[in-house]
Short mmCIF file of C-alpha atoms in Angstrom, two decimals:
data_model
loop_
_atom_site.label_atom_id
_atom_site.label_comp_id
_atom_site.label_asym_id
_atom_site.label_seq_id
_atom_site.Cartn_x
_atom_site.Cartn_y
_atom_site.Cartn_z
CA MET A 22 -47.09 -31.07 32.51
CA THR A 23 -48.47 -32.15 28.57
CA ASN A 24 -48.14 -35.51 26.86
CA LYS A 25 -47.07 -36.39 23.15
CA SER A 26 -51.13 -36.06 22.12
CA GLY A 27 -50.08 -32.23 21.54
CA ARG A 28 -52.11 -29.41 22.03
CA PHE A 29 -54.23 -26.60 20.35
CA THR A 30 -55.32 -23.55 18.95
CA TYR A 31 -58.24 -21.63 18.39
CA GLY A 32 -59.88 -19.72 15.67
CA GLN A 33 -62.71 -18.15 13.06
CA ARG A 34 -62.94 -20.06 9.69
CA ASN A 35 -61.19 -18.61 7.13
CA ASN A 36 -63.31 -18.83 3.55
CA GLY A 37 -60.72 -18.48 1.69
CA ARG A 38 -62.02 -15.16 0.18
CA GLY A 39 -59.57 -12.38 -0.66
CA GLY A 40 -61.03 -10.13 1.75
CA LYS A 41 -60.15 -11.94 4.62
CA PHE A 42 -64.09 -12.46 5.59
CA PRO A 43 -64.36 -15.20 8.31
CA LEU A 44 -64.86 -18.38 6.85
CA GLY A 45 -68.25 -19.88 8.76
CA GLU A 46 -68.88 -21.10 12.07
CA HIS A 47 -70.53 -24.42 12.74
CA ASN A 48 -74.24 -24.28 11.80
CA HIS A 49 -75.60 -25.83 15.27
CA ASN A 50 -78.92 -26.49 13.39
CA GLN A 51 -77.50 -29.62 12.36
CA ARG A 52 -76.92 -31.03 15.37
CA LYS A 53 -79.03 -34.09 17.00
CA PRO A 54 -82.35 -32.63 17.50
CA GLN A 55 -82.51 -35.00 20.58
CA ARG A 56 -80.03 -33.01 22.22
CA ARG A 57 -81.48 -29.13 21.86
CA THR A 58 -85.20 -29.31 23.44
CA ALA A 59 -86.31 -26.37 25.80
CA PHE A 60 -84.06 -24.07 26.58
CA ILE A 61 -84.06 -23.79 30.65
CA CYS A 62 -80.55 -22.72 32.13
CA ASN A 63 -79.36 -19.37 31.92
CA VAL A 64 -76.37 -19.32 29.69
CA SER A 65 -75.47 -15.99 30.40
CA LYS A 66 -74.79 -16.92 34.21
CA LYS A 67 -71.00 -18.15 34.59
CA ILE A 68 -71.17 -21.92 35.60
CA SER A 69 -69.23 -22.21 38.89
CA THR A 70 -66.96 -25.93 39.26
CA PRO A 71 -67.32 -26.57 42.73
CA SER A 72 -63.96 -28.65 43.77
CA HIS A 73 -63.88 -32.82 43.12
CA SER A 74 -61.69 -35.77 44.61
CA SER A 75 -60.19 -36.30 41.26
CA PRO A 76 -59.17 -33.01 38.84
CA LEU A 77 -60.79 -34.64 36.04
CA SER A 78 -63.71 -35.74 37.52
CA ALA A 79 -66.59 -34.21 35.53
CA SER A 80 -68.34 -30.73 36.97
CA PRO A 81 -72.16 -31.00 37.99
CA ARG A 82 -74.51 -31.03 34.75
CA LEU A 83 -76.33 -27.91 34.10
CA SER A 84 -80.15 -28.70 35.58
CA SER A 85 -81.36 -28.71 31.95
CA SER A 86 -83.07 -30.51 29.12
CA ARG A 87 -80.54 -28.73 26.40
CA ILE A 88 -76.98 -27.71 26.40
CA PRO A 89 -76.25 -24.58 25.45
CA LYS A 90 -73.99 -23.88 21.94
CA MET A 91 -70.28 -22.52 22.46
CA ASN A 92 -71.76 -19.24 20.60
CA GLU A 93 -73.95 -19.02 23.74
CA CYS A 94 -71.38 -19.22 26.76
CA ALA A 95 -70.57 -15.96 27.97
CA SER A 96 -66.79 -17.06 28.71
CA ILE A 97 -63.82 -20.06 28.45
CA GLU A 98 -64.72 -21.60 31.61
CA GLU A 99 -68.29 -21.55 30.91
CA MET A 100 -67.51 -23.03 27.35
CA VAL A 101 -65.02 -25.63 29.01
CA ASN A 102 -67.37 -26.43 31.38
CA VAL A 103 -70.19 -27.39 28.71
CA ALA A 104 -67.67 -29.33 26.58
CA PHE A 105 -66.02 -30.91 28.88
CA ASP A 106 -68.96 -32.33 30.91
CA ASN A 107 -70.65 -32.96 27.28
CA PHE A 108 -68.58 -33.61 24.29
CA LEU A 109 -65.99 -36.19 26.01
CA GLN A 110 -67.51 -39.34 26.36
CA GLY A 111 -65.12 -41.68 25.44
CA ASP A 112 -66.47 -41.67 21.46
CA CYS A 113 -65.74 -39.11 18.30
CA GLY A 114 -70.12 -39.07 18.03
CA GLU A 115 -69.44 -35.59 19.60
CA LEU A 116 -66.76 -33.95 17.30
CA ARG A 117 -68.68 -31.77 16.22
CA ASP A 118 -69.49 -30.06 19.16
CA ILE A 119 -65.53 -30.38 20.14
CA ALA A 120 -64.60 -28.64 16.72
CA ALA A 121 -67.29 -25.52 17.74
CA PHE A 122 -65.63 -24.95 20.83
CA TRP A 123 -62.31 -24.47 19.47
CA SER A 124 -63.57 -22.21 16.10
CA HIS A 125 -65.23 -19.81 19.34
CA SER A 126 -62.83 -19.88 21.62
CA PRO A 127 -60.72 -16.94 19.61
CA LYS A 128 -63.81 -14.78 19.34
CA ILE A 129 -63.82 -14.43 23.16
CA ILE A 130 -60.06 -14.32 23.29
CA ASP A 131 -59.39 -11.46 20.61
CA ASN A 132 -62.68 -9.98 22.67
CA VAL A 133 -61.13 -6.68 24.27
CA ASN A 134 -63.78 -6.07 26.14
CA HIS A 135 -64.26 -8.96 27.62
CA ASP A 136 -62.72 -9.30 31.17
CA GLY A 137 -61.45 -12.75 30.42
CA VAL A 138 -62.17 -13.84 34.29
CA VAL A 139 -61.74 -17.42 35.02
CA GLN A 140 -62.96 -18.39 38.72
CA ASP A 141 -60.73 -22.20 39.51
CA LYS A 142 -57.60 -21.56 36.66
CA GLU A 143 -55.99 -24.63 37.80
CA GLN A 144 -59.51 -26.95 37.51
CA THR A 145 -60.19 -25.09 33.86
CA LEU A 146 -56.38 -25.92 32.82
CA ILE A 147 -56.91 -29.46 33.64
CA GLN A 148 -59.94 -29.68 31.24
CA LEU A 149 -58.83 -28.01 29.19
CA ARG A 150 -55.67 -30.32 28.03
CA ALA A 151 -58.28 -32.19 28.24
CA LEU A 152 -59.93 -31.26 25.17
CA ARG A 153 -56.79 -31.26 23.82
CA ASN A 154 -55.78 -34.61 24.23
CA HIS A 155 -59.64 -35.65 23.32
CA THR A 156 -59.33 -33.65 19.91
CA VAL A 157 -55.50 -35.50 18.85
CA LYS A 158 -56.77 -38.60 19.37
CA PHE A 159 -59.76 -38.92 17.15
CA ILE A 160 -58.48 -36.34 15.26
CA GLU A 161 -58.58 -38.73 12.01
CA GLN A 162 -61.92 -39.33 13.03
CA PHE A 163 -63.16 -35.71 12.33
CA ASP A 164 -65.54 -35.14 9.71
CA PRO A 165 -62.91 -33.14 6.57
CA ALA A 166 -64.92 -29.79 7.26
CA ASP A 167 -64.68 -30.27 10.84
CA PHE A 168 -61.06 -30.45 10.56
CA SER A 169 -59.87 -28.08 8.49
CA LYS A 170 -62.34 -25.55 10.79
CA SER A 171 -60.28 -27.11 13.92
CA PHE A 172 -57.12 -26.77 12.81
CA LEU A 173 -57.59 -23.02 11.46
CA ALA A 174 -59.25 -22.58 15.09
CA VAL A 175 -55.83 -23.57 16.44
CA THR A 176 -53.66 -21.70 14.34
CA LYS A 177 -55.67 -18.63 15.03
CA ILE A 178 -54.93 -18.90 18.80
CA PHE A 179 -51.26 -19.47 18.13
CA SER A 180 -50.53 -17.19 16.27
CA SER A 181 -52.85 -14.74 18.31
CA LEU A 182 -50.97 -15.51 21.37
CA THR A 183 -48.23 -15.08 19.42
CA MET A 184 -48.77 -11.50 18.57
CA LYS A 185 -49.82 -11.04 21.88
CA GLN A 186 -47.04 -9.46 24.72
CA GLN A 187 -46.73 -11.49 27.06
CA ASP A 188 -46.89 -9.52 30.69
CA ALA A 189 -48.30 -9.64 34.37
CA GLY A 190 -51.81 -7.94 33.05
CA ASP A 191 -52.55 -11.06 31.01
CA ARG A 192 -56.30 -12.11 31.13
CA ASP A 193 -56.81 -14.90 32.96
CA ASP A 194 -57.83 -16.85 29.53
CA ILE A 195 -55.19 -16.13 27.91
CA GLU A 196 -52.92 -16.75 30.41
CA LEU A 197 -54.14 -20.33 30.21
CA PHE A 198 -54.18 -20.42 26.77
CA ARG A 199 -50.74 -19.79 26.38
CA CYS A 200 -50.03 -22.48 29.09
CA LEU A 201 -51.87 -24.76 26.71
CA LEU A 202 -50.13 -23.78 23.54
CA ILE A 203 -47.33 -22.04 23.91
CA GLU A 204 -43.47 -23.61 24.45
CA ASN A 205 -41.14 -22.41 27.38
CA GLU A 206 -38.03 -23.67 29.13
CA ASP A 207 -40.22 -24.55 32.40
CA GLN A 208 -42.80 -26.35 29.57
CA PRO A 209 -41.42 -28.29 27.10
CA SER A 210 -43.34 -29.90 24.94
CA GLU A 211 -44.28 -31.31 21.34
CA ASN A 212 -45.29 -29.42 18.74
CA PRO A 213 -49.05 -29.87 18.80
CA PHE A 214 -50.06 -28.82 14.91
CA GLN A 215 -47.79 -31.45 13.70
CA PHE A 216 -51.10 -33.94 14.39
CA PHE A 217 -52.85 -31.64 12.05
CA ILE A 218 -49.98 -31.53 9.62
CA TYR A 219 -49.72 -35.50 9.27
CA ALA A 220 -53.53 -35.95 9.81
CA SER A 221 -54.12 -33.15 6.37
CA MET A 222 -52.51 -35.37 3.80
CA PRO A 223 -54.78 -38.14 3.66
CA LEU A 224 -57.51 -36.08 3.84
CA LEU A 225 -56.67 -33.86 1.21
CA PRO A 226 -58.45 -35.32 -2.05
CA GLN A 227 -62.10 -35.20 0.96
CA LEU A 228 -61.44 -31.19 1.38
CA THR A 229 -63.42 -28.81 -0.18
CA PRO A 230 -62.12 -25.87 -1.71
CA ARG A 231 -63.36 -24.00 0.83
CA ASP A 232 -61.83 -26.67 3.36
CA LEU A 233 -58.29 -26.52 1.49
CA ALA A 234 -58.12 -22.79 1.62
CA CYS A 235 -58.62 -23.23 5.41
CA GLY A 236 -55.55 -25.05 5.29
CA SER A 237 -53.32 -22.62 3.83
CA TYR A 238 -54.24 -20.28 5.48
CA ALA A 239 -53.40 -21.91 8.80
CA LEU A 240 -50.26 -23.01 7.20
CA SER A 241 -49.66 -19.12 6.55
CA LEU A 242 -50.29 -18.31 10.42
CA LEU A 243 -48.13 -21.47 11.81
CA SER A 244 -44.96 -19.30 10.04
CA TRP A 245 -44.43 -18.07 13.97
CA SER A 246 -44.00 -21.48 15.25
CA SER A 247 -39.94 -22.16 14.52
CA SER A 248 -40.59 -25.92 15.51
CA LEU A 249 -42.63 -26.71 12.81
CA LYS A 250 -42.13 -29.46 10.28
CA ASP A 251 -43.11 -30.49 7.13
CA GLY A 252 -45.36 -27.41 7.13
CA ASN A 253 -44.12 -26.47 3.12
CA VAL A 254 -44.49 -30.41 2.45
CA LEU A 255 -48.33 -29.93 3.12
CA LEU A 256 -48.68 -26.49 1.87
CA ASP A 257 -47.22 -28.29 -1.60
CA ALA A 258 -49.55 -31.53 -1.17
CA ILE A 259 -52.26 -28.77 -1.29
CA SER A 260 -50.91 -26.69 -3.93
CA SER A 261 -50.82 -30.29 -6.46
CA GLU A 262 -54.48 -30.54 -5.17
CA VAL A 263 -55.90 -27.42 -6.50
CA ALA A 264 -53.93 -27.46 -9.59
CA SER A 265 -55.65 -30.88 -10.39
CA ARG A 266 -58.99 -29.32 -9.94
CA VAL A 267 -59.00 -25.88 -10.14
CA ASN A 268 -62.17 -25.99 -11.99
CA GLN A 269 -64.42 -26.37 -9.15
CA PHE A 270 -62.73 -23.29 -7.20
CA ASP A 271 -64.31 -19.99 -6.46
CA SER A 272 -62.55 -16.65 -6.90
CA ARG A 273 -62.95 -16.99 -2.78
CA SER A 274 -61.04 -19.20 -1.55
CA LEU A 275 -58.46 -19.98 -4.91
CA SER A 276 -57.60 -16.01 -4.11
CA ARG A 277 -56.80 -17.61 -0.83
CA ILE A 278 -54.48 -20.03 -1.65
CA LEU A 279 -52.53 -18.27 -4.14
CA PHE A 280 -52.14 -15.54 -1.24
CA ASP A 281 -51.00 -17.54 1.45
CA VAL A 282 -48.57 -19.71 -1.35
CA ALA A 283 -47.09 -16.25 -2.67
CA LYS A 284 -46.66 -15.17 0.74
CA SER A 285 -44.73 -18.52 1.74
CA GLY A 286 -42.04 -18.25 -0.21
CA GLN A 287 -42.96 -21.72 -2.05
CA SER A 288 -42.55 -21.45 -5.59
CA GLN A 289 -45.48 -23.22 -7.25
CA PRO A 290 -44.70 -22.19 -10.90
CA GLN A 291 -47.83 -25.64 -11.50
CA LEU A 292 -50.00 -23.89 -9.49
CA PHE A 293 -49.97 -20.12 -10.54
CA SER A 294 -50.04 -21.46 -14.73
CA VAL A 295 -52.82 -23.87 -13.94
CA ALA A 296 -54.89 -21.11 -11.75
CA GLY A 297 -53.90 -18.21 -14.05
CA ARG A 298 -55.60 -19.97 -16.40
CA TYR A 299 -58.99 -20.57 -14.79
CA LEU A 300 -58.90 -16.93 -13.70
CA CYS A 301 -58.94 -15.77 -17.09
CA ASP A 302 -61.90 -17.48 -17.94
CA LEU A 303 -63.97 -16.13 -15.13
CA ASP A 304 -65.41 -12.93 -15.27
CA ALA A 305 -63.61 -10.55 -12.88
CA THR A 306 -66.49 -7.89 -12.30
CA ARG A 307 -67.58 -10.46 -10.02
CA PHE A 308 -64.62 -10.74 -8.01
CA ALA A 309 -64.72 -8.97 -4.33
CA PRO A 310 -62.48 -6.18 -4.25
CA GLY A 311 -60.30 -8.22 -1.35
CA GLU A 312 -59.85 -11.02 -3.89
CA MET A 313 -58.49 -8.94 -6.81
CA ALA A 314 -55.99 -7.70 -4.03
CA ASN A 315 -54.89 -11.00 -3.26
CA ILE A 316 -55.07 -12.62 -6.49
CA LEU A 317 -52.81 -9.69 -7.84
CA PHE A 318 -50.20 -9.76 -4.70
CA ALA A 319 -49.80 -13.38 -5.34
CA PHE A 320 -48.66 -13.14 -8.75
CA ALA A 321 -47.05 -10.32 -8.38
CA THR A 322 -44.90 -11.54 -4.84
CA ALA A 323 -44.13 -14.85 -6.60
CA LYS A 324 -42.63 -13.19 -9.75
CA GLU A 325 -45.23 -15.18 -12.14
CA THR A 326 -45.75 -13.35 -15.02
CA ASN A 327 -49.41 -13.24 -16.34
CA PRO A 328 -50.32 -9.83 -17.80
CA SER A 329 -54.00 -10.92 -18.65
CA ILE A 330 -54.45 -11.16 -15.29
CA PHE A 331 -53.81 -7.45 -14.17
CA GLU A 332 -55.53 -6.28 -17.82
CA ASN A 333 -58.67 -8.58 -16.49
CA ILE A 334 -58.69 -6.73 -13.24
CA ALA A 335 -58.08 -3.54 -14.18
CA ASP A 336 -61.02 -3.68 -16.63
CA ALA A 337 -63.23 -5.21 -14.29
CA VAL A 338 -62.23 -2.43 -11.63
CA VAL A 339 -63.15 0.39 -14.58
CA ALA A 340 -66.06 -1.53 -16.13
CA GLN A 341 -67.74 -2.35 -12.73
CA TYR A 342 -66.73 0.24 -10.75
CA THR A 343 -67.22 3.30 -12.27
CA SER A 344 -68.99 5.21 -9.62
CA SER A 345 -67.72 6.37 -6.54
CA THR A 346 -70.70 4.17 -4.29
CA ARG A 347 -69.31 1.28 -5.87
CA LEU A 348 -65.42 2.27 -5.13
CA SER A 349 -66.49 2.76 -1.51
CA TRP A 350 -66.75 -1.20 -1.46
CA PHE A 351 -62.94 -1.14 -1.49
CA LYS A 352 -61.23 -1.34 1.76
CA PRO A 353 -57.65 0.80 2.36
CA ALA A 354 -56.00 -1.99 2.14
CA ASP A 355 -57.57 -3.40 -0.77
CA LEU A 356 -56.57 0.10 -3.26
CA SER A 357 -53.35 0.13 -1.63
CA THR A 358 -52.36 -3.70 -2.31
CA ILE A 359 -54.11 -3.12 -5.91
CA MET A 360 -51.43 -0.15 -6.84
CA TRP A 361 -48.43 -2.10 -4.67
CA SER A 362 -48.85 -4.57 -7.39
CA PHE A 363 -49.20 -3.11 -10.50
CA ALA A 364 -46.20 -1.77 -9.73
CA ARG A 365 -44.35 -4.74 -8.39
CA ALA A 366 -45.23 -6.71 -11.65
CA GLY A 367 -44.00 -3.92 -13.62
CA GLU A 368 -47.32 -3.97 -15.19
CA LEU A 369 -48.68 -1.06 -17.27
CA GLN A 370 -51.77 1.23 -15.95
CA THR A 371 -54.38 2.67 -18.34
CA GLY A 372 -54.93 6.76 -17.74
CA GLN A 373 -58.22 5.53 -16.42
CA PHE A 374 -57.76 2.95 -14.45
CA GLN A 375 -55.34 4.94 -12.75
CA ARG A 376 -57.35 8.31 -12.48
CA LYS A 377 -59.86 5.83 -10.75
CA MET A 378 -58.16 4.16 -8.22
CA HIS A 379 -56.39 7.46 -7.26
CA ASN A 380 -59.83 9.22 -6.92
CA ALA A 381 -61.17 6.34 -4.61
CA LEU A 382 -57.69 6.73 -2.78
CA PHE A 383 -58.22 10.61 -2.25
CA ALA A 384 -61.80 10.04 -1.08
CA LYS A 385 -60.63 7.15 1.59
CA LEU A 386 -58.49 9.56 3.21
CA CYS A 387 -60.61 12.62 3.32
CA ARG A 388 -62.81 9.94 5.64
CA MET A 389 -61.27 9.81 9.30
CA HIS A 390 -63.44 7.23 10.02
CA GLU A 391 -61.39 5.13 7.32
CA VAL A 392 -58.48 3.06 8.72
CA PHE A 393 -55.01 3.05 7.19
CA ARG A 394 -52.13 1.50 8.67
CA LEU A 395 -49.07 2.87 8.18
CA ASP A 396 -47.69 -0.53 6.00
CA ASP A 397 -50.75 0.76 3.68
CA MET A 398 -49.55 3.80 3.38
CA SER A 399 -46.04 2.81 2.70
CA ASP A 400 -47.46 0.47 0.29
CA ILE A 401 -49.18 3.66 -1.41
CA ILE A 402 -46.06 5.94 -1.96
CA TRP A 403 -43.85 3.23 -3.41
CA ALA A 404 -46.47 2.19 -6.04
CA MET A 405 -46.67 6.05 -6.95
CA SER A 406 -43.05 6.32 -7.10
CA ARG A 407 -42.96 3.59 -9.87
CA SER A 408 -45.74 5.03 -11.85
CA SER A 409 -47.10 8.49 -11.40
CA SER A 410 -46.86 10.72 -8.04
CA ASN A 411 -49.78 12.35 -7.10
CA GLN A 412 -49.06 15.87 -4.61
CA SER A 413 -52.60 15.87 -3.81
CA ILE A 414 -52.68 12.26 -2.27
CA LEU A 415 -48.59 12.61 -0.46
CA THR A 416 -50.19 15.46 1.25
CA LYS A 417 -53.45 14.01 2.26
CA ILE A 418 -51.16 10.97 3.71
CA ALA A 419 -48.85 12.95 5.69
CA THR A 420 -52.40 14.59 7.54
CA ARG A 421 -53.37 11.19 8.32
CA ILE A 422 -49.87 10.48 9.66
CA ASN A 423 -49.82 13.32 11.58
CA SER A 424 -52.97 13.01 13.11
CA ASP A 425 -52.81 9.07 14.72
CA VAL A 426 -49.18 8.68 15.23
CA GLN A 427 -49.65 5.31 17.71
CA TYR A 428 -47.69 3.00 15.34
CA ASP A 429 -44.94 0.22 15.72
CA THR A 430 -41.49 0.85 15.51
CA ALA A 431 -41.43 -1.15 12.05
CA SER A 432 -43.98 0.45 10.69
CA LEU A 433 -42.21 3.79 11.61
CA ALA A 434 -38.73 2.20 10.27
CA ARG A 435 -40.43 0.67 6.91
CA LEU A 436 -42.14 4.22 5.99
CA ALA A 437 -39.12 6.45 6.35
CA TRP A 438 -37.37 3.21 4.60
CA THR A 439 -39.93 3.02 1.67
CA CYS A 440 -39.62 7.28 1.26
CA TYR A 441 -35.61 6.92 1.36
CA GLN A 442 -35.98 4.32 -1.41
CA SER A 443 -38.54 6.06 -3.73
CA ASN A 444 -36.90 9.49 -3.16
CA VAL A 445 -39.94 10.61 -2.17
CA HIS A 446 -40.02 13.89 0.23
CA ILE A 447 -43.03 14.63 2.01
CA ASP A 448 -43.41 18.29 3.22
CA GLY A 449 -45.21 18.48 6.45
CA LEU A 450 -44.11 15.03 7.52
CA PHE A 451 -40.41 14.89 7.89
CA CYS A 452 -40.10 18.24 10.01
CA GLN A 453 -38.20 18.32 13.24
CA ASP A 454 -41.60 19.32 15.09
CA SER A 455 -43.99 16.76 13.05
CA LYS A 456 -45.86 14.22 14.86
CA PHE A 457 -44.56 11.06 12.69
CA MET A 458 -40.18 12.26 13.73
CA THR A 459 -42.16 12.91 17.33
CA ALA A 460 -43.40 9.18 17.46
CA CYS A 461 -40.17 8.46 15.69
CA LEU A 462 -38.01 9.68 18.91
CA GLU A 463 -40.47 8.36 22.02
CA LYS A 464 -39.77 4.69 20.26
CA LYS A 465 -36.03 5.34 20.33
CA GLU A 466 -35.15 2.30 22.76
CA GLU A 467 -37.60 0.32 21.41
CA TYR A 468 -36.15 -0.13 17.66
CA LYS A 469 -34.34 -3.28 16.54
CA ASP A 470 -30.97 -3.18 14.72
CA ASP A 471 -32.09 -3.56 11.38
CA GLU A 472 -34.67 -0.49 11.94
CA LEU A 473 -31.88 1.65 13.30
CA ARG A 474 -29.66 0.56 10.42
CA LYS A 475 -32.73 2.17 7.79
CA LEU A 476 -33.66 5.15 10.05
CA TYR A 477 -30.20 5.98 9.28
CA SER A 478 -30.27 5.58 5.85
CA PHE A 479 -33.19 7.69 5.74
CA HIS A 480 -31.51 10.40 7.75
CA LEU A 481 -28.79 10.68 5.40
CA TRP A 482 -30.85 11.15 2.51
CA GLN A 483 -32.22 13.83 3.99
CA GLN A 484 -29.33 15.39 4.51
CA GLU A 485 -28.62 15.83 0.87
CA LEU A 486 -32.02 17.02 0.24
CA ASN A 487 -31.02 19.61 3.08
CA CYS A 488 -33.35 18.67 5.15
CA ASP A 489 -33.04 18.05 9.03
CA GLY A 490 -33.07 14.55 9.08
CA LEU A 491 -33.67 12.38 12.26
CA PRO A 492 -34.15 14.22 15.86
CA SER A 493 -30.05 14.27 17.16
CA GLU A 494 -30.94 11.67 20.41
CA LEU A 495 -32.60 8.81 17.29
CA HIS A 496 -29.75 10.13 15.22
CA ASP A 497 -26.75 8.97 17.87
CA LYS A 498 -28.34 5.36 18.18
CA CYS A 499 -29.29 4.98 14.63
CA PHE A 500 -25.69 5.85 14.32
CA GLU A 501 -24.35 3.30 16.54
CA ALA A 502 -26.21 0.41 14.71
CA GLN A 503 -24.80 1.69 11.90
CA LEU A 504 -21.33 1.26 12.72
CA LEU A 505 -21.58 -1.77 15.18
CA PRO A 506 -21.70 -5.29 13.51
CA SER A 507 -25.00 -6.76 13.45
CA ASN A 508 -23.64 -10.06 15.73
CA LEU A 509 -22.68 -7.16 18.40
CA LEU A 510 -26.25 -5.63 18.24
CA SER A 511 -28.23 -9.30 18.72
CA GLY A 512 -26.06 -9.92 21.71
CA TYR A 513 -24.05 -13.14 19.97
#
């Protein structure tokens, strides 16, 4: 069904900003002026595709002298029809439009309010494959910016589809992209991302800092792909390229790359040494909160010692963000990551910095509209266990967790394990009738073996504290997981 030209994914561009702001869309105003005249057609109406004698025959052109932009199309089917009819003319002059097609696709796929209906799924899938193959065919002729945008877009689609559970209720458009990008036993194919990786190598010197950040982010998303080859080789090449011209980078792109390299587990001492010296010369008060969090996370995770980086960012938090208004710019994930990074790196925190962080965190916890992930709260608990605990924050964390228990098994097990490892008991959270314990019990059939083992360790610790521990039904399941070898639990 698929040929050796490979497949595609989608995505928003990531500008490398630590706060993970989406990278900018292609500026359609730079399109060729003769192709953009008076708008006539109604792009909100889906384009119907009549049956053709040949499945690859183009659908009738719109009765308009203006070709709709990708971000004006209301559905994947409409985007495919517009792109297929207008941008596959046998030359590479329309590659910018192809890049815009892939970039806008994830926005529709990830829109939970979109119905995703495709009227002619068979025809649309054939056209999707043609678009994918056309992209791969001309991959070396893309403009560097369009290349990096398409690479990131493709990997975002792949990552999104991989994390979504496949079920019979999948939307039509999601089902089509699964057929296009996800390998299965009935439809084996070559990994489509290999073409992007191989084409990236000679392009690296031409890529801007922002485009290099797109490349590192794309590789981090491709960690889901077990069949990917030479991803580490490309990341190593990106690291060398960044180190060779680090003075061209702003904090946004550099923090993104450092974050991705650290998360990959790849050792890059030269990159962190050069980037560390460069970042120390910059004004840390001009870093966005997400950039601060990403930089500290990268140095702490990579175990690259640089006290000056931590000191500069701590001083920036105290000096620049002295008011509650400024601290409100920090997202919950930014606060938890900064606290976790200081604890992980073993860096000392001044009393003033610690008070500012705790005050900002408590204020966030009191605002129910602020979204805290369970993993954020696990990081906060662990970080405070390594410095100074704050009972009012722990109490507020328990209240937040019990008020929203829609969590996955991995996050539930991680929180219990973190409290056990940190020896932090939170009243109101671990009693038998708490909503947290109820949520743990309700998911007893969904846990993986390593998660059950973590919960069992938590249960034994609770009993040592003369507390109830896990509900009996969940305890029995955890006990079995603790006794049986992991190879039996895995089915091998």
